[in-house]
Every structure is written in structure tokens, then in C-alpha cells.
Coordinates of C-alpha atoms in Angstrom, one line a residue:
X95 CA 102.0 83.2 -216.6
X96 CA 105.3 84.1 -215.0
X97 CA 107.3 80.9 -215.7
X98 CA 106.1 81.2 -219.6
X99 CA 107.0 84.7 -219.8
X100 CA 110.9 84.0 -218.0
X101 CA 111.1 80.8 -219.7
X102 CA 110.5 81.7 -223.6
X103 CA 112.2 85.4 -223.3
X104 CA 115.4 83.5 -224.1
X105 CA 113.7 82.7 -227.5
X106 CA 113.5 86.5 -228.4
X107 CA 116.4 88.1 -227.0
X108 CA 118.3 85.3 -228.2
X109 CA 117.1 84.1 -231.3
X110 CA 118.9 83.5 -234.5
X111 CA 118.7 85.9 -237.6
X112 CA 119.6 85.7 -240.9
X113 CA 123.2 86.6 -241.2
X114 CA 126.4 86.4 -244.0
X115 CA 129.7 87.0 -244.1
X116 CA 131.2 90.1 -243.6
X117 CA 133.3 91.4 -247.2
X118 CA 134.7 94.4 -245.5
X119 CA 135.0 96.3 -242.3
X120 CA 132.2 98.5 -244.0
X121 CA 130.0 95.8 -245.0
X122 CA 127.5 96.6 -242.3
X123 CA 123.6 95.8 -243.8
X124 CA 122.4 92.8 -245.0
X125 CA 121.3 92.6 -248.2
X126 CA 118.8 90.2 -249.3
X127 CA 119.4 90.8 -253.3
X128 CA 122.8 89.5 -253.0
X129 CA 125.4 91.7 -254.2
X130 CA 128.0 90.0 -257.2
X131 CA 130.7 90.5 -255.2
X132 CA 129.4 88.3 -252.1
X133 CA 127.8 86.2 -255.2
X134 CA 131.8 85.5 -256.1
X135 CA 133.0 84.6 -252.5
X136 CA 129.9 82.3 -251.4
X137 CA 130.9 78.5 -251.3
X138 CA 129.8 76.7 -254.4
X139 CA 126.6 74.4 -253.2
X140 CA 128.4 71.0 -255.0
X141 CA 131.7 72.2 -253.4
X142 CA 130.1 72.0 -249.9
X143 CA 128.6 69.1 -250.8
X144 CA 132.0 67.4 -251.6
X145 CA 134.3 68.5 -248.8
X146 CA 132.4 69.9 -246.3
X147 CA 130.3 68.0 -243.2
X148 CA 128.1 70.4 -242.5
X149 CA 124.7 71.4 -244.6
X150 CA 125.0 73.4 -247.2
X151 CA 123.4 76.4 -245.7
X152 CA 125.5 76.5 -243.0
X153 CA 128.4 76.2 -245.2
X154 CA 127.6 79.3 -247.2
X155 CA 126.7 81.0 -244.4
X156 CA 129.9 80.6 -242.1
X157 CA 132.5 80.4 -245.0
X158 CA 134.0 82.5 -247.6
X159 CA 135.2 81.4 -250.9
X160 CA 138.8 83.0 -251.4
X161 CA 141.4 82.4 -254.6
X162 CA 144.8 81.7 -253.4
X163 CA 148.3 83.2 -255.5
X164 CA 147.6 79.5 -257.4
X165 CA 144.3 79.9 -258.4
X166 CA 143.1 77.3 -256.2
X167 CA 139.7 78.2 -254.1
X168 CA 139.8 78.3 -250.7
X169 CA 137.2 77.9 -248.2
X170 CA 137.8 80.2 -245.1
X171 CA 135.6 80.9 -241.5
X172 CA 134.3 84.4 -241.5
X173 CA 136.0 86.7 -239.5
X174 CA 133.0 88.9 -239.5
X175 CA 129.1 88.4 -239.9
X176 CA 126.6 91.1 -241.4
X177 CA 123.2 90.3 -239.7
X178 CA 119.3 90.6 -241.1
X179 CA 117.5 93.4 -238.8
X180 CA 114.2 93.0 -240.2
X181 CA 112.7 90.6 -237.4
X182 CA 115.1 91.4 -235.0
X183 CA 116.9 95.0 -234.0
X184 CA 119.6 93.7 -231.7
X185 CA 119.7 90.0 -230.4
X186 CA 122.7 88.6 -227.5
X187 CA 123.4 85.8 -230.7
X188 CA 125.0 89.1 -232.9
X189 CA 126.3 90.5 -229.5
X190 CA 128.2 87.5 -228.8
X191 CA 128.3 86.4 -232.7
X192 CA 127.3 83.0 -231.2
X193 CA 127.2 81.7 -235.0
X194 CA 128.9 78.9 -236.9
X195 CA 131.1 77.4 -234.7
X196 CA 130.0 79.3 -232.0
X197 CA 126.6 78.2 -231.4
X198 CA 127.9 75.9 -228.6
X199 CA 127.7 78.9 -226.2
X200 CA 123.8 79.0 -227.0
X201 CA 123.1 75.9 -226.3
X202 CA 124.9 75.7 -223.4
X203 CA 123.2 78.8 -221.9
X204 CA 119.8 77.0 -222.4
X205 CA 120.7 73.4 -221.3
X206 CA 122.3 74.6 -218.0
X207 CA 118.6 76.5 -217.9
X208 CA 117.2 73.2 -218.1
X209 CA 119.3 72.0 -215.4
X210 CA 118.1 74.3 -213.1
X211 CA 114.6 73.1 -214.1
X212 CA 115.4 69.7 -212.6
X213 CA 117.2 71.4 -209.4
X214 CA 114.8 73.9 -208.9
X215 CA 112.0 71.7 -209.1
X216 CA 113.3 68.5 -206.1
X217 CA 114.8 71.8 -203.9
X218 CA 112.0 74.2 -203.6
X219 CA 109.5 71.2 -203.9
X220 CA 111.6 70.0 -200.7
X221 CA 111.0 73.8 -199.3
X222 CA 107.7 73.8 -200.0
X223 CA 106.7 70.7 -198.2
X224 CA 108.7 71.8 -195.3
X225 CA 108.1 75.7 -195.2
X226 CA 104.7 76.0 -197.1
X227 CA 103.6 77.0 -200.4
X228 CA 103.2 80.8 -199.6
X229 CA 106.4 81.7 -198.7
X230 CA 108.9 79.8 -201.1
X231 CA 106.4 80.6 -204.2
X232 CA 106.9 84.5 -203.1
X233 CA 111.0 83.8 -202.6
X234 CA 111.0 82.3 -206.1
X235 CA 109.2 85.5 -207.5
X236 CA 111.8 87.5 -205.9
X237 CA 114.3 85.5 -207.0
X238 CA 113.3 85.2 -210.5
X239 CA 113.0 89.6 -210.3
X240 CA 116.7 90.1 -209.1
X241 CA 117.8 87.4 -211.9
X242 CA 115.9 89.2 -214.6
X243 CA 117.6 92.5 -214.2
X244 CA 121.3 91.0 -213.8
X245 CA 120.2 89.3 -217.2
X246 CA 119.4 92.5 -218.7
X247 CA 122.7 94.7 -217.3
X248 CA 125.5 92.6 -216.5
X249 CA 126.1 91.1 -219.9
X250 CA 128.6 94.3 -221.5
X251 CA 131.2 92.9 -223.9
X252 CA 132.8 96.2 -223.8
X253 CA 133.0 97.1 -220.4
X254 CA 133.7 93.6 -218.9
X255 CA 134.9 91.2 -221.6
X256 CA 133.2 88.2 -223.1
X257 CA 133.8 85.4 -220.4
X258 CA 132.9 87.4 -217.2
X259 CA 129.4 88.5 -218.9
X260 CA 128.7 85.0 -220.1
X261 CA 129.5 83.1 -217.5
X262 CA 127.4 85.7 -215.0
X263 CA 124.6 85.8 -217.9
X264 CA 124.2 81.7 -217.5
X265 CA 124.6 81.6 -213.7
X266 CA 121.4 84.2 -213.5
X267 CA 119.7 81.7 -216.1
X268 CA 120.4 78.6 -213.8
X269 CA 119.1 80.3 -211.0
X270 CA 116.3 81.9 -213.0
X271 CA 115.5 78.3 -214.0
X272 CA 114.9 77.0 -209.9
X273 CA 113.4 80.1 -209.2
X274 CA 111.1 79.1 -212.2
X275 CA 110.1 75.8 -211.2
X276 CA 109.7 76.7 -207.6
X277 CA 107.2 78.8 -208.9
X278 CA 105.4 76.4 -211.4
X279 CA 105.7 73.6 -209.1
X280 CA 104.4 75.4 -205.5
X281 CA 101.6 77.2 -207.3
X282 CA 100.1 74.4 -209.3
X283 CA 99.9 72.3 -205.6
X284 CA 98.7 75.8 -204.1
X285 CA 96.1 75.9 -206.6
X286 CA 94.8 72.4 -206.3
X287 CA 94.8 72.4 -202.9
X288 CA 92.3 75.0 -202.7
X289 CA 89.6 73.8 -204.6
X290 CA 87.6 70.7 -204.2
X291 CA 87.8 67.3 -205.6
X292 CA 85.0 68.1 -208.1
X293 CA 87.2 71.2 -209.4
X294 CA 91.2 69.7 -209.4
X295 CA 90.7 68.5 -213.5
X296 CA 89.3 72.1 -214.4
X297 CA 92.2 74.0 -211.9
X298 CA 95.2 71.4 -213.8
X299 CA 94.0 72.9 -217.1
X300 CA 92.9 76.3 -216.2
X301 CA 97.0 76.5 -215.3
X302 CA 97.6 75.3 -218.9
X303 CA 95.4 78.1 -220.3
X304 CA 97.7 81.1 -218.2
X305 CA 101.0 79.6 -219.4
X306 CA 99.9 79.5 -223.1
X307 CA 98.8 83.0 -222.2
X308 CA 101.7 84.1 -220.8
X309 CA 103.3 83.2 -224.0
X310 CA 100.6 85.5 -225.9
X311 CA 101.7 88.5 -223.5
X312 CA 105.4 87.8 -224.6
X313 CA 104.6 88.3 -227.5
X314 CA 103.1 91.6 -227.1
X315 CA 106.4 93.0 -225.5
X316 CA 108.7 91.4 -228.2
X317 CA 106.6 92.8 -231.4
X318 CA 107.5 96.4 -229.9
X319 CA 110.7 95.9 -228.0
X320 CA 112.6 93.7 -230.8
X321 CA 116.1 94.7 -228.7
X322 CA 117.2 92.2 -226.4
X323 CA 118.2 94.3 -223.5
X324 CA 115.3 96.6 -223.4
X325 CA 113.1 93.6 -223.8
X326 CA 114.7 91.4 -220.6
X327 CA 114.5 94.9 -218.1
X328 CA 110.9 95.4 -219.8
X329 CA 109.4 92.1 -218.8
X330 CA 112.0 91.6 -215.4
X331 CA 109.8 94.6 -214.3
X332 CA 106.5 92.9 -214.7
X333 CA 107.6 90.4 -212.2
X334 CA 108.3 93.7 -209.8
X335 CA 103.8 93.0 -208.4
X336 CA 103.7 90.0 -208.5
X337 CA 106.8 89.8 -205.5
X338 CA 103.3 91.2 -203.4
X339 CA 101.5 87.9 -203.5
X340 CA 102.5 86.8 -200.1
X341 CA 100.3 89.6 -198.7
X342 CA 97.8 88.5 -200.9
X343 CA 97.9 84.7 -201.6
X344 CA 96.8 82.3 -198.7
X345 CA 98.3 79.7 -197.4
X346 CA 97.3 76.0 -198.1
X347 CA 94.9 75.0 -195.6
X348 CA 95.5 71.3 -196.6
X349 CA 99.4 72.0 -195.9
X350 CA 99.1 73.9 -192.3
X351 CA 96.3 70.7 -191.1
X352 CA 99.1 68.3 -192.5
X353 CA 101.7 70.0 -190.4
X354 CA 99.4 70.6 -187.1
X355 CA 98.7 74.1 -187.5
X356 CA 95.0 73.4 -186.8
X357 CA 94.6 77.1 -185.5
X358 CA 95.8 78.9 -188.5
X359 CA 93.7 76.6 -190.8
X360 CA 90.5 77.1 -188.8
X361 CA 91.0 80.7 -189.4
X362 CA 91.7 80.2 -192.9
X363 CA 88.5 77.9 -193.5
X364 CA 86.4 80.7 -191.4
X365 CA 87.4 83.1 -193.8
X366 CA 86.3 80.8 -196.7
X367 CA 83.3 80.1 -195.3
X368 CA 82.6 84.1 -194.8
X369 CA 83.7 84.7 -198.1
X370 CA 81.7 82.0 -199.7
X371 CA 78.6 83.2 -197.8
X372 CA 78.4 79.6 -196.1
X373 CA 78.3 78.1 -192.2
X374 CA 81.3 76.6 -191.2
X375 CA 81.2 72.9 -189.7
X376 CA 82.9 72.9 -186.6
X377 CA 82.2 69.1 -186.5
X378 CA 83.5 68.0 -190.1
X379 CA 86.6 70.1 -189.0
X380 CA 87.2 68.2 -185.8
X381 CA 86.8 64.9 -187.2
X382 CA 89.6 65.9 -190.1
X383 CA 92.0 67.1 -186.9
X384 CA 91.1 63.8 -185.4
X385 CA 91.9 62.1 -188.7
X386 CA 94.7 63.8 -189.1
X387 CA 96.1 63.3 -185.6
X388 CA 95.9 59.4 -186.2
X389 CA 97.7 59.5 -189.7
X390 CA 100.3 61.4 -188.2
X391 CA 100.9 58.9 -185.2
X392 CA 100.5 55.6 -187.1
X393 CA 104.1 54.3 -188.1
X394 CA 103.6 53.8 -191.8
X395 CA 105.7 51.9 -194.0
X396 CA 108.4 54.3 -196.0
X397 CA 108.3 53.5 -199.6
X398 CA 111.5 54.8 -201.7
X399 CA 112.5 55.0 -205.2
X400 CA 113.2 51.5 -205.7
X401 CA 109.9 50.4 -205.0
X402 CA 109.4 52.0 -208.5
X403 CA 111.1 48.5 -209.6
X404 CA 110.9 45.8 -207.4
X405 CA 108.2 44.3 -209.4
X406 CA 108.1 43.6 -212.9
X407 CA 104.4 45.3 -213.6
X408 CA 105.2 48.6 -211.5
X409 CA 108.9 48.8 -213.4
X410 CA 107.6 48.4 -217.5
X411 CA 105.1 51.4 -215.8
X412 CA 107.7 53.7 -214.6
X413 CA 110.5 53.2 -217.2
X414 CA 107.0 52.9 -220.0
X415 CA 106.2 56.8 -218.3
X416 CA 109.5 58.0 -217.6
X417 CA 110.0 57.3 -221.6
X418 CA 107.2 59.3 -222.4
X419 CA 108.1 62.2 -220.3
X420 CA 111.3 62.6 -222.2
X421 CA 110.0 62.2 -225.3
X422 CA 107.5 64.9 -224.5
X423 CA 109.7 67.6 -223.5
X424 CA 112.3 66.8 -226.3
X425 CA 109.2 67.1 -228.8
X426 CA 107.7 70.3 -226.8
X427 CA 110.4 72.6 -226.3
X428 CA 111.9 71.1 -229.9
X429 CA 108.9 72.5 -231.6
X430 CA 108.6 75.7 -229.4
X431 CA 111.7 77.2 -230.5
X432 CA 110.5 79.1 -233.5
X433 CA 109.5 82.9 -233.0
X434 CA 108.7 83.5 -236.5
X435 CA 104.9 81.9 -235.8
X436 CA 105.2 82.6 -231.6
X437 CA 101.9 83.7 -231.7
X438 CA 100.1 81.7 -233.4
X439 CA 101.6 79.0 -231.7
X440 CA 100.4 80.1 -228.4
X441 CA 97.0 80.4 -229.9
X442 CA 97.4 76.8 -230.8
X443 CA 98.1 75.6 -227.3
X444 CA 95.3 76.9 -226.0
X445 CA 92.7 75.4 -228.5
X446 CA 94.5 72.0 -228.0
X447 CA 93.8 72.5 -224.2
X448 CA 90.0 73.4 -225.1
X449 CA 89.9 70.4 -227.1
X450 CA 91.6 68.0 -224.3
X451 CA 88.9 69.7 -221.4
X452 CA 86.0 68.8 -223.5
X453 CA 87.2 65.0 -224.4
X454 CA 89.3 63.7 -221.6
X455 CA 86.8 63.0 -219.1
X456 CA 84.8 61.4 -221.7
X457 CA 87.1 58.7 -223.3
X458 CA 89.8 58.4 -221.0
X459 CA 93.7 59.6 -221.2
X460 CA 95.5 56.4 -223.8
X461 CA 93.3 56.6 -226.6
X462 CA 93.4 60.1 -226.6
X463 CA 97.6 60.5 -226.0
X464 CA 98.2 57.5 -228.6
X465 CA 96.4 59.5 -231.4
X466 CA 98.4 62.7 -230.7
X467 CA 101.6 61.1 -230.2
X468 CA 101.0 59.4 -233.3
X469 CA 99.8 61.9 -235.7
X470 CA 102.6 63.9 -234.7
X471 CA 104.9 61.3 -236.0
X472 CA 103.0 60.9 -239.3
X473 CA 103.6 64.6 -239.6
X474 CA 106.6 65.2 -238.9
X475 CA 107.7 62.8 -241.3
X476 CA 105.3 63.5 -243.7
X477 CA 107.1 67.4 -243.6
X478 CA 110.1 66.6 -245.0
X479 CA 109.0 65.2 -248.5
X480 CA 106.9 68.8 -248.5
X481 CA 110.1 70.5 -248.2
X482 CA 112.1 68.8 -250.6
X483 CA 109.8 67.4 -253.1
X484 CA 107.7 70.8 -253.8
X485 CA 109.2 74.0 -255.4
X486 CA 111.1 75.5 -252.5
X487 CA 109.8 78.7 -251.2
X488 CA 106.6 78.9 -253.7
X489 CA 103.3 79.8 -252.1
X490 CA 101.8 76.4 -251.8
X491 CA 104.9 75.0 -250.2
X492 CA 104.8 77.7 -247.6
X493 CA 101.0 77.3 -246.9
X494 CA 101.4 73.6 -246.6
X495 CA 104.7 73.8 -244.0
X496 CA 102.3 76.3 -242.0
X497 CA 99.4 74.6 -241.8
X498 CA 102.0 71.1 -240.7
X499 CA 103.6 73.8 -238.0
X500 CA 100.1 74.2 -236.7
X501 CA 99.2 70.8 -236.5
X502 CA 102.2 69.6 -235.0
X503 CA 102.3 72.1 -232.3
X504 CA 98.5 71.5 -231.9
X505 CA 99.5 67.3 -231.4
X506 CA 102.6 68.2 -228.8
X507 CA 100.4 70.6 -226.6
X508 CA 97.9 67.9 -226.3
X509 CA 100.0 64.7 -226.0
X510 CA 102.3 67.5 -223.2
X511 CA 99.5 68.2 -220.9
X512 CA 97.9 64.5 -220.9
X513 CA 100.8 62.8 -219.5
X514 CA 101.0 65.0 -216.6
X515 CA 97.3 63.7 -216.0
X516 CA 98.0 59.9 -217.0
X517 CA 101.3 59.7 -214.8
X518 CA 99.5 60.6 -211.6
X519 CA 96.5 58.2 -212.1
X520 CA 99.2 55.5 -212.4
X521 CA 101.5 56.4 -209.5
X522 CA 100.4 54.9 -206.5
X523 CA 99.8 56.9 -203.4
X524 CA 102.9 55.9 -201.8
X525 CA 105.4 57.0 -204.3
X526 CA 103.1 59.1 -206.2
X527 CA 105.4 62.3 -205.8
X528 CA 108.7 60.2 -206.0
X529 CA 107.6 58.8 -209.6
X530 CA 106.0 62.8 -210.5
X531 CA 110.0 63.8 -209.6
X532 CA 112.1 61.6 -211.5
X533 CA 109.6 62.2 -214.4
X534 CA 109.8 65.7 -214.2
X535 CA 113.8 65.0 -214.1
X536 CA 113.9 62.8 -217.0
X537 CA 111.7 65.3 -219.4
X538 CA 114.5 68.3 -218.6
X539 CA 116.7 65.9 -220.0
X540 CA 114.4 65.4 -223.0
X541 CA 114.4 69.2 -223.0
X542 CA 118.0 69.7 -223.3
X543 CA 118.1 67.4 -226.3
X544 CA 115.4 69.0 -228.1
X545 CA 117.0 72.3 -227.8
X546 CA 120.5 70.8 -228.8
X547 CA 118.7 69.2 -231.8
X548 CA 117.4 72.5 -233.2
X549 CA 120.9 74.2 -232.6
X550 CA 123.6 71.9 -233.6
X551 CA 121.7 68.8 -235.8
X552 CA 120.4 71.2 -238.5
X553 CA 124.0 72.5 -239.2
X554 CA 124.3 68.6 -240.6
X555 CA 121.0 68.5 -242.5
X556 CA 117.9 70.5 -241.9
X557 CA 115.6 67.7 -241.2
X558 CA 117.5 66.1 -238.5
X559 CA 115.4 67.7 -235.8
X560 CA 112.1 66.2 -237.6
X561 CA 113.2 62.6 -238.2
X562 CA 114.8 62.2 -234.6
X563 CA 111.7 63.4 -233.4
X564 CA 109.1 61.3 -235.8
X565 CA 110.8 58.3 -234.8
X566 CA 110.8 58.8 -231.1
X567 CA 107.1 59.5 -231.1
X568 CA 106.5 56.3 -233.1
X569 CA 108.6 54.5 -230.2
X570 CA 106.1 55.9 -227.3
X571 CA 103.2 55.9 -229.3
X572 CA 103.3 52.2 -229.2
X573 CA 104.6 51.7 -225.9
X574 CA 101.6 53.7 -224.1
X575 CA 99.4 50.7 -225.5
X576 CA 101.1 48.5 -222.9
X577 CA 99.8 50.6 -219.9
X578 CA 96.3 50.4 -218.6
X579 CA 93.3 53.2 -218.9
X580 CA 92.8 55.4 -216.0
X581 CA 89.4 57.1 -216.6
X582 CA 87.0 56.3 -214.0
X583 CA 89.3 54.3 -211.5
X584 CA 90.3 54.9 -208.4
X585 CA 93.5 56.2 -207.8
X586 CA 95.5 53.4 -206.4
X587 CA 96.7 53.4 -203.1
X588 CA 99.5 51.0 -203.1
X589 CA 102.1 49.6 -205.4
X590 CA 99.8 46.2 -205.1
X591 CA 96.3 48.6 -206.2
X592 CA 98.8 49.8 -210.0
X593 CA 99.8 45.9 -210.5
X594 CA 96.3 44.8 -210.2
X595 CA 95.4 47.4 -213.3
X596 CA 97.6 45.2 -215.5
X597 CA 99.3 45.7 -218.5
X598 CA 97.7 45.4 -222.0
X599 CA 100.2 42.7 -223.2
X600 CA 101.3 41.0 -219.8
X601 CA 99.3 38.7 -217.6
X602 CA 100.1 39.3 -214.3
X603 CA 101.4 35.9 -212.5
X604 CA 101.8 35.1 -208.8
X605 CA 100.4 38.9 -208.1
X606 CA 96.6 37.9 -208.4
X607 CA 94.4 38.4 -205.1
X608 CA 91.2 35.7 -204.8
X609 CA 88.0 37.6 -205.3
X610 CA 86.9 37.5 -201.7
X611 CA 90.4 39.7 -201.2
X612 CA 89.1 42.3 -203.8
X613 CA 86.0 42.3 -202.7
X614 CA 86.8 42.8 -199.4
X615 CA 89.4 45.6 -200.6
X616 CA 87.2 47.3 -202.8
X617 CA 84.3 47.7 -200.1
X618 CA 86.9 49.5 -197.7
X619 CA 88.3 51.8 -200.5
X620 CA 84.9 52.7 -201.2
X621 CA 84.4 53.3 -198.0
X622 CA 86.9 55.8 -197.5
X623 CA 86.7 57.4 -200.6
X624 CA 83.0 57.8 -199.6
X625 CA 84.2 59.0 -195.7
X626 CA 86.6 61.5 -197.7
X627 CA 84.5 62.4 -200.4
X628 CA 81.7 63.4 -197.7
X629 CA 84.2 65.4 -195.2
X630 CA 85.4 67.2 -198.6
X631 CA 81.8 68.1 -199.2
X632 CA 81.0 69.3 -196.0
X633 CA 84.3 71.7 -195.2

């Protein structure tokens, strides 16, 4: 919930209302029955058509129409801007009137956030594996507190200028952002690796449920706190418990028997067993040290990141997945901007996950991605003739965008949370969590653009957004029909175990092992899966 909560504040206490020029120093509420004054000295629509490169909203917006000693209209920025408060009472875009020309500060506050997503999520990953999943998850939390309230304080325009509040406002958010992900990223493997293998599938989208619903609780706050400064201290003081979870929260057993802390894991498990009302099996334990003991004193062969391309099958997969990641993210957080339908959005997310839990164990992960990455591009594309063949702003016009808003957050939910799913069936053991990383670096970058898209490619034409993102969906819609289907198989072991699924539209060639070699491979992979299924069982 935390990371949803931290993540979309930014769309609240930085969002974007309605606003005009200012006509006078006393020319403080906006207006929507526009007055005939401001009617004189808004920018003819064919004149910003003609001579200006920007839309023609923004060009009314931003610009005031002025008659020069000649009689010759002029088109000058605003000097000042008269913002809408009903949505919104106070927002840090009319504090810093980061507007028109301007809006490059807000993007740049929320692509360095994304940056910290990538940092945040290889460093405290690092941590994690080398320090545990307790403590670095309860550092983050702390972290992500003391960040919240410098957010909320620091930023005075009066008392210390413009630059020194921004610059500290967007250093908080970058570290806000790691903190974020070290959360996210530690708790979803502390999660997982407390459950069984029957359980891992309903724990991955029990954690998509809490984020959408961390979303819903945002909500909550920002209905009755619509100032942005009372809102940011509001919800940095919800994160004030949860910096108690290290008293609370377990270690991972799994982590403290891979590191040969066999003591405290025993006394972990006892306590599970007690809690569970079940007999713990001293033998089934000993046998995992013992099996431990030799994995950690076999040499084993290091695989790096370029074994992610050596070979032609295992490179179209990564570069085919790291595609889709970005294309995900830019889709995701492109859509997720809007706080005028927040709620309903949240809403959304969870039925998508409902849907996804009942179906993806049933038909598998492609078919299901290729129809929502799909349909989203028929949608998205199909929204702009609704907006400009219809009568603008007219009831049915405004029932049909809605009901394409749904749907297309509905379709990026869906298609979101199955790739995380698909990409780790496909990884092979060895570089499973090196291919998970540059994925999960290559959708921030996907992130950044959809962000950038919604702030600076509208101010060209409203529709940009849509279009970049229909097209890019049709691209990776018919690019996951080259990879194979994951449902029921194994996860593979080795780089050699991914190339032997195959690619839909490429024969594999010189890579094919006799039967007697499959056979032969198969039987010992069953048998350890059996071996590790049992030992699971019996812990």
C-alpha cells in the first residue's frame, strides 16, 4: 500500500488545474462564464492555428491578445495566471506557476522520481540479498517517512526562494523514489518467500490487490485535504506505524538457510510450526541444511548479463521482454495520470486483477497479454475519432470517453501485471534476477516517457499521448506472438532449458538435443522438482 500511496501523491498535490491569464493584479478568481473583457484578449483559435506551434488550447491559455499603437495584434506570454479552485484548493503547479513554458520543472520532478525507481530498485535489491529483507524493507520505511515530511515543509517560495525549495523538493523525491522501490521490491520477495509453492501465484496478486488499494485510500485523503501541503504531512504521517514492522515482520527463513544461519531459521520454522498448530520435521530440515551446505560448496558456473545474448533464441527473448516492459510502464503510468476519475480507476485495477486470478492459470499468460495489449491499441485509437467527430462536450460524448477511460485502464492493469508473471517463467534460473533487473530498468524508462508524453506532447495536439501509445501497443502486441507459452512448464533451469521452448516463428538450428538427451534431462528435473516439491511439503 505504501509505495501506491508515496508514488501517486505527486498526482494530487501536483496536479494541473484549469487556469487563464491574469488581466489585472486584481484578477484573482477564475471565471468559467468568461468575462468580454478576457473574451477581447484571448488568441483568436485560426490565429493560433496560423502562427503558433503549439495547440490551440495551450495557446489561449498561456497567451494574451494585445493591440499595439498600430493596430496590429499581438500575442504576448502571461505574466500572471488566475487558476480554477473547484477540484483543487492549492496545488505546488500554481505555487510554482509550473504552466506554459514552465511545465518542464514538472516533468522533471517526476522523471528524476523515476530514476530513483531504477536506483532504488538494483541498490536496496543488492542490500537485501546481502543484509536481509527485514531490515532494509524497515530502512526504506524510514526513509520514505523523513522524505515525506521534507516534501511537505521545505518547499517555501517566500522564505527560501524558488531554486533552493525545488531543487531540495526533487532530491526528497529521488530518494523517496529508492526508498520506494526498496520497499516494493524486498516485500514482494519477503512475501513469497514465506508461503509455499502452492500459494506464490495467489501472494504475486494478492500484492496487486493492496497497491490498487492503496490508491483507493489516497483517494480518501485527497477528496478532504484538496491542499497540497496539508495533504503530503497528512499521508507522510501514515508511514509514521508502519517504521514498527521490524518488531513485527519476520525474517525470511529461505534467506537466513541461504546465508547459513541455520539456528535462527530453525527458530523461525519452530515458531511456524507452533503457530500453525503443526509438528516440526527435524529430518526434512536437516536434509535442506545438508542440501544447502552442498550448493553452497559446489563451484558453479557465474552467468552475467551477456549471457542474455550470446544466443540468438535467448536474445529475440530478452530484447522481445525488455520491449514489452517499456511499453508497459509508458502505457501504465501514461494512463494513470488523471485524478479527475482516480477512483474509479483504482476500482478498475482491481477488477482486472480479479479477472487475471480467475483465467491465468487456466489458458496460459500470451493469449491472454496479446488480447489486452491489443484491445488497448484498438481503443486508444478508436478515442480520438470520439473526440473529434462527436459534438464536443455533449452528454453522449462524455459517456462514451468514460466508458473508453475504463476500458483502457481496465486493458493496461491487466496486460501490467501479466508480464511481471510471463518474464519470470521465461528467465532461466541462472539469470533469472539479472533479466527481472534490466526489465524493471527499462520500464522506468518507459515510465519517464509516458509521463513526459502527458506533459509536454499535448501542448502540440491533444491526441499525441493516445496515438504514440496505440501504435506502441500494436508493435508489442505482435511481437509477444514470437515468444513461447509458459502455463504448465517447468521453469527452466538453464539458458539451454528457455532455447529449447522455441520461438513461434524461428526453428531452432544446431541447438536441438537427441531425444535420449531430453529424456534423460526431463527424468532428472522431475526428479528434483519432485525431491523439492516433497521437502516443501513437509517443512
Amino acid at each position: 500500500m505504501l509505495p501506491a500511496v508515496m508514488v501517486y501523491t505527486w498526482s494530487f498535490a501536483a496536479a494541473i488545474p484549469s487556469f487563464r491569464c491574469a488581466l489585472s493584479e486584481n484578477d484573482t478568481v477564475f471565471n468559467r462564464n468568461i468575462s468580454i473583457q478576457y473574451d477581447r484578449s484571448q488568441p483568436d483559435e485560426d490565429y493560433c492555428k496560423a502562427n503558433m506551434k503549439i495547440s490551440v488550447k495551450e495557446c489561449q491559455r498561456c497567451y494574451i491578445k494585445t493591440i499595439s499603437e498600430t493596430g496590429i495584434a499581438q500575442l504576448q506570454p502571461c505574466e500572471g495566471y488566475v487558476f480554477d479552485r473547484k477540484y483543487h484548493q492549492y496545488t505546488l503547479v500554481e505555487e510554482w506557476l509550473m504552466v506554459c513554458d514552465r511545465t518542464i520543472f514538472r516533468s522533471a520532478v517526476q522523471n528524476l522520481f523515476f530514476v530513483g525507481y531504477m536506483v532504488g530498485s538494483i541498490f536496496f535489491g543488492i542490500m537485501a540479498d546481502k543484509y536481509g529483507r527485514r531490515p532494509i524493507m524497515s530502512i526504506c520505511i524510514i526513509i520514505m517517512a523523513c522524505t515525506g515530511f521534507i516534501c511537505a515543509f521545505f518547499p517555501q517560495k517566500n522564505l527560501f526562494g524558488f531554486w533552493p525549495s525545488y531543487l531540495v523538493y526533487t532530491i526528497s523525491r529521488f530518494v523517496l523514489a529508492c526508498s520506494t522501490r526498496g520497499i516494493a521490491v524486498t516485500g514482494f520477495v519477503l512475501a513469497t518467500e514465506l508461503v509455499g509453492p502452492k500459494n506464490k501465484f495467489l501472494t504475486a496478486i494478492c500484492v496487486q490487490y493492496f497497491f490498487a488499494s492503496g490508491q483507493l485510500f489516497l483517494v480518501s485523503f485527497a477528496y478532504f485535504i484538496r491542499e497540497w501541503r496539508r495533504l503530503t504531512f497528512s499521508l507522510s504521517l501514515f508511514t509514521i506505524p508502519f517504521t514498527l514492522f521490524y518488531f513485527v515482520l519476520p525474517e525470511s527463513a529461505r534467506w537466513m538457510i541461504s546465508k547459513g544461519h541455520y539456528k535462527q531459521a530453525e527458530e523461525l520454522f519452530r515458531k511456524i510450526a507452533k503457530t500453525n498448530k503443526r509438528i516440526f520435521n527435524e529430518e526434512a530440515f536437516e536434509q535442506l541444511k545438508n542440501e544447502q551446505e552442498k550448493t553452497r560448496t559446489t563451484n558453479t558456473q557465474k552467468v552475467g548479463v551477456l549471457s542474455l545474448f550470446r544466443s540468438k533464441i535467448m536474445c529475440i527473448i530478452s530484447i522481445n521482454l525488455f520491449f514489452q516492459w517499456f511499453v508497459q510502464n509508458l502505457v501504465f503510468y501514461g494512463v494513470s495520470q488523471s485524478t479527475v476519475s482516480f477512483a474509479i480507476s483504482a476500482c478498475v485495477e482491481i477488477v482486472s486483477y480479479i479477472v487475471l486470478h480467475l483465467i491465468l492459470n487456466r489458458i496460459g499468460r500470451k493469449r491472454p497479454y496479446f488480447v489486452a495489449v491489443f484491445g488497448f491499441a484498438i481503443v486508444a485509437l478508436l478515442s480520438i475519432p470520439v473526440q473529434n467527430l462527436m459534438v464536443k462536450n455533449s452528454p453522449s460524448q462524455k459517456v462514451v470517453i468514460f466508458m473508453i477511460n475504463v476500458l483502457l485502464k481496465f486493458l493496461a492493469a491487466g496486460s501490467y501485471a501479466i508480464i511481471y508473471i510471463y518474464s519470470n517463467e521465461l528467465f532461466p534460473t541462472g539469470v533469472r534476477n539479472t533479466g527481472m533487473g534490466i526489465c524493471s530498468m527499462v520500464a522506468r524508462i518507459g515510465a519517464i516517457v509516458g509521463t513526459t508524453s502527458n506533459d509536454m506532447l499535448t501542448r502540440l495536439w491533444i491526441n499525441f499521448p493516445t496515438v504514440l501509445f496505440g501504435i506502441l501497443c500494436f508493435i508489442a502486441a505482435f511481437l509477444i506472438l514470437m515468444l513461447p507459452e509458459t502455463l504448465n512448464r517447468t521453469l527452466p533451469q538453464t539458458i539451454e532449458d528457455t532455447e529449447q521452448m522455441g520461438l513461434s516463428c524461428i526453428r531452432i538450428r544446431g541447438n536441438q538435443r537427441t531425444s535420449k538427451q531430453q529424456e534423460e534431462t526431463y527424468k532428472k528435473d522431475d526428479q528434483d522438482s519432485i525431491e523439492s516439491y516433497t521437502l516443501s511439503e513437509r517443512l
